[in-house]
Coordinates of C-alpha atoms and ligand atoms in Angstrom, one line a residue:
X4 CA -13.0 -16.8 17.8
X5 CA -12.8 -15.7 14.3
X6 CA -9.4 -16.7 12.8
X7 CA -9.9 -15.7 9.3
X8 CA -7.1 -13.9 7.8
X9 CA -7.8 -10.8 5.6
X10 CA -5.7 -9.9 2.7
X11 CA -4.9 -6.5 4.3
X12 CA -5.7 -4.6 7.5
X13 CA -5.3 -0.8 7.7
X14 CA -2.7 0.7 10.2
X15 CA -4.1 3.0 12.7
X16 CA -2.5 5.0 15.5
X17 CA -3.8 4.6 18.9
X18 CA -7.3 5.9 19.6
X19 CA -5.9 8.3 22.0
X20 CA -3.1 9.5 19.7
X21 CA -5.8 10.3 16.9
X22 CA -8.0 11.9 19.5
X23 CA -5.2 14.2 20.7
X24 CA -4.5 15.2 17.1
X25 CA -8.0 16.1 16.2
X26 CA -8.9 17.8 19.4
X27 CA -8.2 21.4 18.2
X28 CA -10.7 20.8 15.4
X29 CA -13.4 21.2 18.1
X30 CA -11.9 24.6 18.9
X31 CA -11.3 26.0 15.3
X32 CA -14.4 24.1 13.7
X33 CA -12.2 24.3 10.6
X34 CA -12.9 20.7 9.0
X35 CA -11.5 21.2 5.5
X36 CA -10.3 23.6 2.7
X37 CA -6.6 23.6 3.6
X38 CA -6.8 24.0 7.4
X39 CA -3.7 23.6 9.9
X40 CA -3.6 19.9 9.6
X41 CA -3.5 19.8 5.9
X42 CA -0.7 22.4 5.9
X43 CA 1.3 20.6 8.5
X44 CA 1.1 17.3 6.7
X45 CA 2.0 18.9 3.5
X46 CA 5.3 20.2 5.1
X47 CA 6.0 17.1 7.0
X48 CA 5.7 15.0 3.5
X49 CA 7.9 17.5 1.7
X50 CA 10.7 17.0 4.2
X51 CA 10.1 13.3 4.5
X52 CA 10.2 12.7 0.8
X53 CA 12.8 15.3 0.1
X54 CA 10.7 16.9 -2.8
X55 CA 10.2 20.7 -3.3
X56 CA 6.4 20.4 -3.5
X57 CA 3.6 18.2 -2.5
X58 CA -0.1 19.0 -3.1
X59 CA -2.5 16.8 -1.1
X60 CA -5.6 15.2 -2.5
X61 CA -8.8 13.5 -1.1
X62 CA -7.6 10.4 -2.9
X63 CA -4.7 9.1 -5.2
X64 CA -6.9 8.8 -8.3
X65 CA -7.8 12.4 -8.4
X66 CA -4.2 13.2 -7.7
X67 CA -3.2 11.2 -10.8
X68 CA -6.0 12.6 -12.8
X69 CA -5.2 16.2 -12.0
X70 CA -1.3 15.7 -12.5
X71 CA -2.1 14.5 -16.0
X72 CA -4.4 17.4 -16.5
X73 CA -1.8 19.8 -15.4
X74 CA 0.4 18.7 -18.3
X75 CA -2.2 20.3 -20.6
X76 CA -1.6 17.7 -23.2
X77 CA -3.5 17.8 -26.8
X78 CA -6.6 15.7 -26.7
X79 CA -6.3 12.4 -28.5
X80 CA -2.7 12.3 -27.6
X81 CA -1.1 8.8 -26.8
X82 CA 0.1 7.8 -23.4
X83 CA 2.3 4.9 -22.9
X84 CA 1.4 3.0 -19.8
X85 CA 1.0 -0.6 -18.5
X86 CA -2.1 -2.7 -18.2
X87 CA -0.7 -4.4 -15.2
X88 CA -2.1 -2.0 -12.7
X89 CA -5.2 -0.9 -10.8
X90 CA -8.2 0.5 -13.0
X91 CA -7.3 4.1 -11.8
X92 CA -4.2 4.3 -13.9
X93 CA -5.9 3.7 -17.1
X94 CA -8.9 5.7 -16.2
X95 CA -7.0 8.7 -15.3
X96 CA -5.5 8.7 -18.7
X97 CA -8.8 8.2 -20.6
X98 CA -10.7 10.7 -18.4
X99 CA -8.1 13.3 -19.7
X100 CA -9.2 12.8 -23.3
X101 CA -5.9 10.8 -24.0
X102 CA -5.4 7.5 -25.5
X103 CA -3.6 4.6 -23.5
X104 CA -1.1 2.7 -25.5
X105 CA -0.2 -0.4 -23.3
X106 CA 3.4 -1.5 -23.1
X107 CA 4.3 -5.0 -21.7
X108 CA 5.9 -5.5 -18.4
X109 CA 9.1 -7.2 -17.0
X110 CA 8.7 -10.6 -15.9
X111 CA 11.1 -10.2 -12.8
X112 CA 9.6 -7.1 -11.1
X113 CA 6.3 -6.5 -13.0
X114 CA 7.1 -2.8 -13.9
X115 CA 7.0 -1.4 -17.5
X116 CA 9.5 -3.0 -19.8
X117 CA 11.6 0.0 -20.9
X118 CA 13.1 -1.9 -23.8
X119 CA 9.7 -2.1 -25.4
X120 CA 8.7 1.7 -25.0
X121 CA 10.6 3.1 -27.9
X122 CA 8.7 0.9 -30.4
X123 CA 5.5 2.3 -29.2
X124 CA 6.5 6.0 -29.6
X125 CA 4.9 7.8 -32.5
X126 CA 4.5 11.5 -33.4
X127 CA 1.3 11.4 -31.3
X128 CA 3.0 10.3 -28.2
X129 CA 2.7 13.0 -25.5
X130 CA 3.5 11.2 -22.1
X131 CA 4.5 8.1 -20.3
X132 CA 2.7 7.0 -17.2
X133 CA 4.8 4.1 -15.7
X134 CA 3.7 2.4 -12.6
X135 CA 5.9 1.4 -9.5
X136 CA 3.8 -1.6 -9.1
X137 CA 3.9 -3.5 -5.6
X138 CA 6.5 -0.7 -4.7
X139 CA 9.0 -2.1 -7.2
X140 CA 10.7 0.7 -8.9
X141 CA 10.6 1.3 -12.7
X142 CA 13.8 1.8 -14.6
X143 CA 13.7 5.4 -13.7
X144 CA 17.0 6.2 -15.6
X145 CA 15.9 4.8 -18.9
X146 CA 12.6 6.5 -18.9
X147 CA 14.3 9.8 -18.0
X148 CA 16.5 9.2 -21.0
X149 CA 13.5 8.5 -23.2
X150 CA 11.6 11.5 -21.9
X151 CA 14.5 13.8 -22.9
X152 CA 15.3 12.2 -26.1
X153 CA 11.7 12.4 -27.3
X154 CA 10.5 15.4 -25.4
X155 CA 7.7 13.5 -23.8
X156 CA 6.4 14.1 -20.1
X157 CA 6.5 11.4 -17.4
X158 CA 4.0 11.1 -14.6
X159 CA 4.7 8.3 -12.3
X160 CA 1.8 6.4 -10.8
X161 CA 3.7 5.8 -7.5
X162 CA 0.6 4.7 -5.7
X163 CA 2.4 1.6 -4.2
X164 CA 5.6 3.2 -3.4
X165 CA 5.4 5.5 -0.4
X166 CA 8.5 5.3 1.5
X167 CA 10.4 3.5 -1.4
X168 CA 13.9 4.9 -2.2
X169 CA 16.1 4.3 -5.3
X170 CA 19.8 5.1 -4.8
X171 CA 18.6 6.7 -1.6
X172 CA 16.2 9.1 -3.5
X173 CA 12.3 8.9 -2.8
X174 CA 10.3 7.8 -5.8
X175 CA 8.6 11.2 -5.3
X176 CA 11.4 12.8 -7.1
X177 CA 11.3 11.1 -10.6
X178 CA 9.5 12.3 -13.6
X179 CA 7.5 15.6 -14.0
X180 CA 5.4 14.3 -11.1
X181 CA 4.6 11.3 -9.0
X182 CA 1.5 10.3 -7.5
X183 CA 1.1 8.6 -4.2
X184 CA -2.2 6.9 -2.8
X185 CA -2.8 7.2 0.9
X186 CA -5.8 4.7 0.7
X187 CA -6.6 2.8 3.8
X188 CA -4.9 -0.3 2.5
X189 CA -1.6 1.3 1.6
X190 CA 1.6 1.4 3.7
X191 CA 0.9 4.9 4.8
X192 CA -2.7 6.0 5.0
X193 CA -4.9 9.0 5.6
X194 CA -8.0 6.8 5.4
X195 CA -8.6 7.8 1.8
X196 CA -6.0 10.2 0.3
X197 CA -3.1 10.9 -2.0
X198 CA -0.8 13.5 -3.2
X199 CA 1.2 14.8 -6.2
X200 CA 4.9 15.4 -5.8
X201 CA 6.9 17.7 -8.2
X202 CA 9.6 20.3 -8.5
X203 CA 8.0 22.8 -11.0
X204 CA 7.0 25.8 -8.8
X205 CA 4.2 26.9 -11.2
X206 CA 2.3 23.8 -10.5
X207 CA 1.7 24.6 -6.8
X208 CA -1.0 27.1 -7.5
X209 CA -2.3 25.3 -10.5
X210 CA -3.0 22.0 -8.9
X211 CA -4.4 23.7 -5.6
X212 CA -6.7 25.6 -7.8
X213 CA -7.7 22.6 -9.8
X214 CA -8.4 20.6 -6.8
X215 CA -10.9 23.4 -5.5
X216 CA -13.3 23.9 -8.3
X217 CA -10.7 26.2 -10.2
X218 CA -11.5 29.1 -7.9
X219 CA -8.6 31.4 -7.8
X220 CA -10.2 34.4 -5.8
X221 CA -13.4 35.2 -3.9
X222 CA -15.0 36.2 -7.3
X223 CA -12.8 34.5 -9.9
X224 CA -13.0 31.0 -11.2
X225 CA -10.4 30.4 -13.7
X226 CA -10.3 26.6 -14.4
X227 CA -13.0 24.0 -14.8
X228 CA -11.9 22.4 -11.7
X229 CA -13.3 19.7 -9.5
X230 CA -13.4 19.1 -5.8
X231 CA -10.5 17.0 -4.7
X232 CA -9.4 18.5 -1.4
X233 CA -8.0 16.5 1.5
X234 CA -10.0 17.3 4.8
X235 CA -8.6 17.9 8.2
X236 CA -9.4 14.4 9.7
X237 CA -7.7 12.7 6.8
X238 CA -4.6 14.9 7.2
X239 CA -4.7 14.3 11.1
X240 CA -4.7 10.5 10.4
X241 CA -1.7 11.1 8.0
X242 CA 0.2 13.1 10.7
X243 CA -0.2 10.4 13.2
X244 CA 0.6 7.5 10.8
X245 CA 3.7 9.2 9.6
X246 CA 5.1 9.1 13.1
X247 CA 4.8 5.2 12.8
X248 CA 6.0 4.7 9.3
X249 CA 9.4 3.4 10.3
X250 CA 7.9 0.7 12.5
X251 CA 5.2 -0.1 9.9
X252 CA 7.8 -0.9 7.3
X253 CA 10.1 -2.8 9.7
X254 CA 7.1 -5.0 10.7
X255 CA 6.2 -5.7 7.2
X256 CA 9.9 -6.5 6.4
X257 CA 9.8 -9.2 9.0
X258 CA 6.4 -10.8 7.5
X259 CA 8.0 -10.7 4.0
X260 CA 11.1 -12.3 5.0
X261 CA 9.1 -15.1 6.6
X262 CA 7.2 -15.7 3.5
X263 CA 10.4 -15.6 1.5
X264 CA 11.9 -18.3 3.8
X265 CA 9.0 -20.7 3.2
X266 CA 8.3 -20.1 -0.6
X267 CA 11.6 -19.2 -2.1
X268 CA 13.1 -21.9 -4.4
X269 CA 9.8 -24.0 -4.4
X270 CA 9.3 -25.5 -8.0
X271 CA 6.7 -23.7 -9.9
X272 CA 6.4 -20.8 -7.5
X273 CA 8.1 -17.4 -8.5
X274 CA 8.6 -14.3 -6.2
X275 CA 9.2 -10.8 -7.2
X276 CA 13.0 -10.3 -7.8
X277 CA 14.8 -8.2 -5.1
X278 CA 15.9 -4.9 -6.7
X279 CA 19.4 -3.6 -6.3
X280 CA 19.7 -0.1 -5.0
X281 CA 16.1 0.0 -3.7
X282 CA 14.9 0.4 -0.2
X283 CA 11.5 -1.4 -0.2
X284 CA 8.5 -0.4 1.7
X285 CA 7.1 -4.3 1.6
X286 CA 3.9 -2.9 0.2
X287 CA 2.6 -6.4 -1.3
X288 CA 3.8 -9.9 -1.4
X289 CA 2.9 -11.1 -5.0
X290 CA 3.4 -14.7 -5.8
X291 CA 3.4 -16.3 -9.3
X292 CA 2.2 -19.8 -9.6
X293 CA 3.8 -20.9 -12.9
X294 CA 3.8 -24.6 -13.5
X295 CA 3.1 -25.3 -9.7
X296 CA 1.2 -28.3 -8.7
X297 CA -1.8 -26.2 -8.3
X298 CA -3.0 -23.3 -10.4
X299 CA -3.3 -19.8 -9.1
X300 CA -7.1 -20.3 -9.1
X301 CA -7.0 -23.3 -7.0
X302 CA -4.7 -21.7 -4.6
X303 CA -7.1 -18.9 -4.4
X304 CA -9.8 -21.5 -3.6
X305 CA -7.8 -23.4 -1.1
X306 CA -6.9 -20.3 0.8
X307 CA -10.5 -19.1 0.8
X308 CA -11.7 -22.5 2.1
X309 CA -9.2 -22.1 5.0
X310 CA -10.5 -18.6 5.8
X311 CA -7.6 -16.8 4.1
X312 CA -7.9 -13.9 1.8
X313 CA -5.6 -13.4 -1.2
X314 CA -6.1 -11.0 -4.1
X315 CA -5.9 -11.6 -8.0
X316 CA -3.9 -8.4 -8.1
X317 CA -3.8 -7.4 -11.0
X318 CA -6.4 -9.4 -13.0
X319 CA -7.9 -8.8 -15.3
X320 CA -5.4 -6.4 -17.0
X321 CA -6.9 -3.0 -17.8
X322 CA -6.6 -3.5 -21.6
X323 CA -9.1 -6.3 -21.2
X324 CA -11.6 -4.2 -19.3
X325 CA -15.1 -4.2 -20.8
X326 CA -14.9 -0.4 -20.9
X327 CA -11.9 -0.3 -23.1
X328 CA -13.2 -3.3 -25.4
X329 CA -13.6 -1.0 -28.4
X330 CA -10.4 0.9 -28.0
X331 CA -8.0 0.3 -30.9
X332 CA -5.0 -0.2 -28.5
X333 CA -7.0 -2.8 -26.1
X334 CA -6.4 -6.5 -26.1
X335 CA -4.4 -8.5 -23.6
X336 CA -2.8 -10.6 -26.3
X337 CA -0.7 -7.3 -27.2
X338 CA 1.1 -7.5 -23.8
X339 CA 1.7 -11.3 -23.5
X340 CA 3.9 -11.1 -20.3
X341 CA 1.5 -9.0 -18.5
X342 CA -1.1 -11.4 -19.4
X343 CA 0.9 -14.5 -18.4
X344 CA 1.5 -12.8 -15.1
X345 CA -2.1 -11.7 -14.4
X346 CA -3.4 -15.3 -15.0
X347 CA -1.0 -16.7 -12.4
X348 CA -0.4 -14.1 -9.7
X349 CA -1.8 -13.8 -6.2
X350 CA -0.9 -11.4 -3.6
X351 CA -0.9 -12.8 -0.2
X352 CA -2.1 -11.2 3.1
X353 CA 0.4 -8.6 4.3
X354 CA 0.0 -6.0 7.1
X355 CA 2.2 -4.8 9.8
X356 CA 0.6 -7.0 12.6
X357 CA 0.2 -10.2 10.7
X358 CA 1.8 -12.8 12.8
X359 CA 4.4 -15.0 11.9
X360 CA 2.4 -17.9 12.9
X361 CA -0.3 -16.9 10.5
X362 CA 2.3 -16.7 7.6
X363 CA 3.1 -20.3 8.5
X364 CA -0.6 -21.1 8.3
X365 CA -0.9 -19.4 4.9
X366 CA 2.3 -21.1 3.6
X367 CA 1.3 -24.5 4.8
X368 CA -2.1 -24.3 2.9
X369 CA -0.2 -23.2 -0.3
X370 CA 2.5 -26.0 0.0
X371 CA 0.4 -29.0 1.1
Ligands
PLP415 C1 -1.7 1.5 -9.0 C2 -2.6 2.3 -8.4 N1 -2.9 3.6 -8.9 C3 -3.9 4.4 -8.5 C4 -4.7 4.1 -7.4 C5 -5.7 5.1 -6.9 O1 -5.5 5.4 -5.6 P1 -6.8 5.9 -4.6 O2 -7.4 4.4 -4.2 O3 -6.1 6.3 -3.5 O4 -7.6 6.6 -5.3 C6 -4.4 2.9 -6.6 C7 -5.2 2.6 -5.6 O5 -5.3 1.5 -4.9 C8 -3.5 2.0 -7.2 O6 -3.1 0.9 -6.6

């Protein structure tokens, strides 16, 4: 028997439930281009998230790229963001012809340090793209204040935070827009997928056109759009998985509580702070090895030898990627806290069906 433990494992409905959901596609032969499943998932998400509008995408990255494009910002404008994120966040900014300006992060929850944003604002600043990293919520109130004070737009990379609420409000509802990823590894998945959430009515048509080549009528193409449509099989997976989201999050919570009971308070091991007013989705379990008897890399190797996957998530920082080396704003030394964490953090295996026995096995390797 293979007793390896992977760092993640996609949640799926039963085979029968998914087959039942996709059955009608064999009658309709309507496989993509905003069919019934697409429409139903969109409505269900608007209701679930309590947001006026959801536009579905084939993946989270294109959702983020398009939502930034929808702001129609001047090329070369500066966008304040953090380097402690997945490649997608920074790439989405740069692929829109904008310049990422990297702000450092908070040491306790790894989100953008809002007290350091203001010093980075210049006359060229056009937007902020903060990240609800690991599902931890950014200081949305301070970011909203800064956005109003300086007249700059805010698009949240909420890829990790589906199902998370701050003061009872979904992270879908903050900023000019928020993007979720529904990638297979996320708490809620549509195999690949994502969406943009927003309140501005005029964006519904704009984003729907942008994700469909900019075609606005049978003979009219108004925008230089791309193809980023979610297909019917993806949407059907989402409809099924949404039914089980509550159970998914409950099970993850049990796993996280077990990890905490073993690792909290150990000298040299630091866990993410628990945020007041936040309902978590338990998306990731990051551990910072800071002055522990083993380094992060040693723990990574020890776990690998025991057949246990872990991720250096996020390492390297995006501001030290090769592709940004020549950017005037690049350089990990400008974001020392992010660099400190990136060199010391590991995310441990976490998925709904991870057994508590396996959590013990993982912790035993770390602690001995
Ligand atoms: C923080 C962050 N932003 C953006 C993305 C991009 O989402 P997707 O993989 O759905 O394209 C991811 C994906 O994992 C992510 O973790």
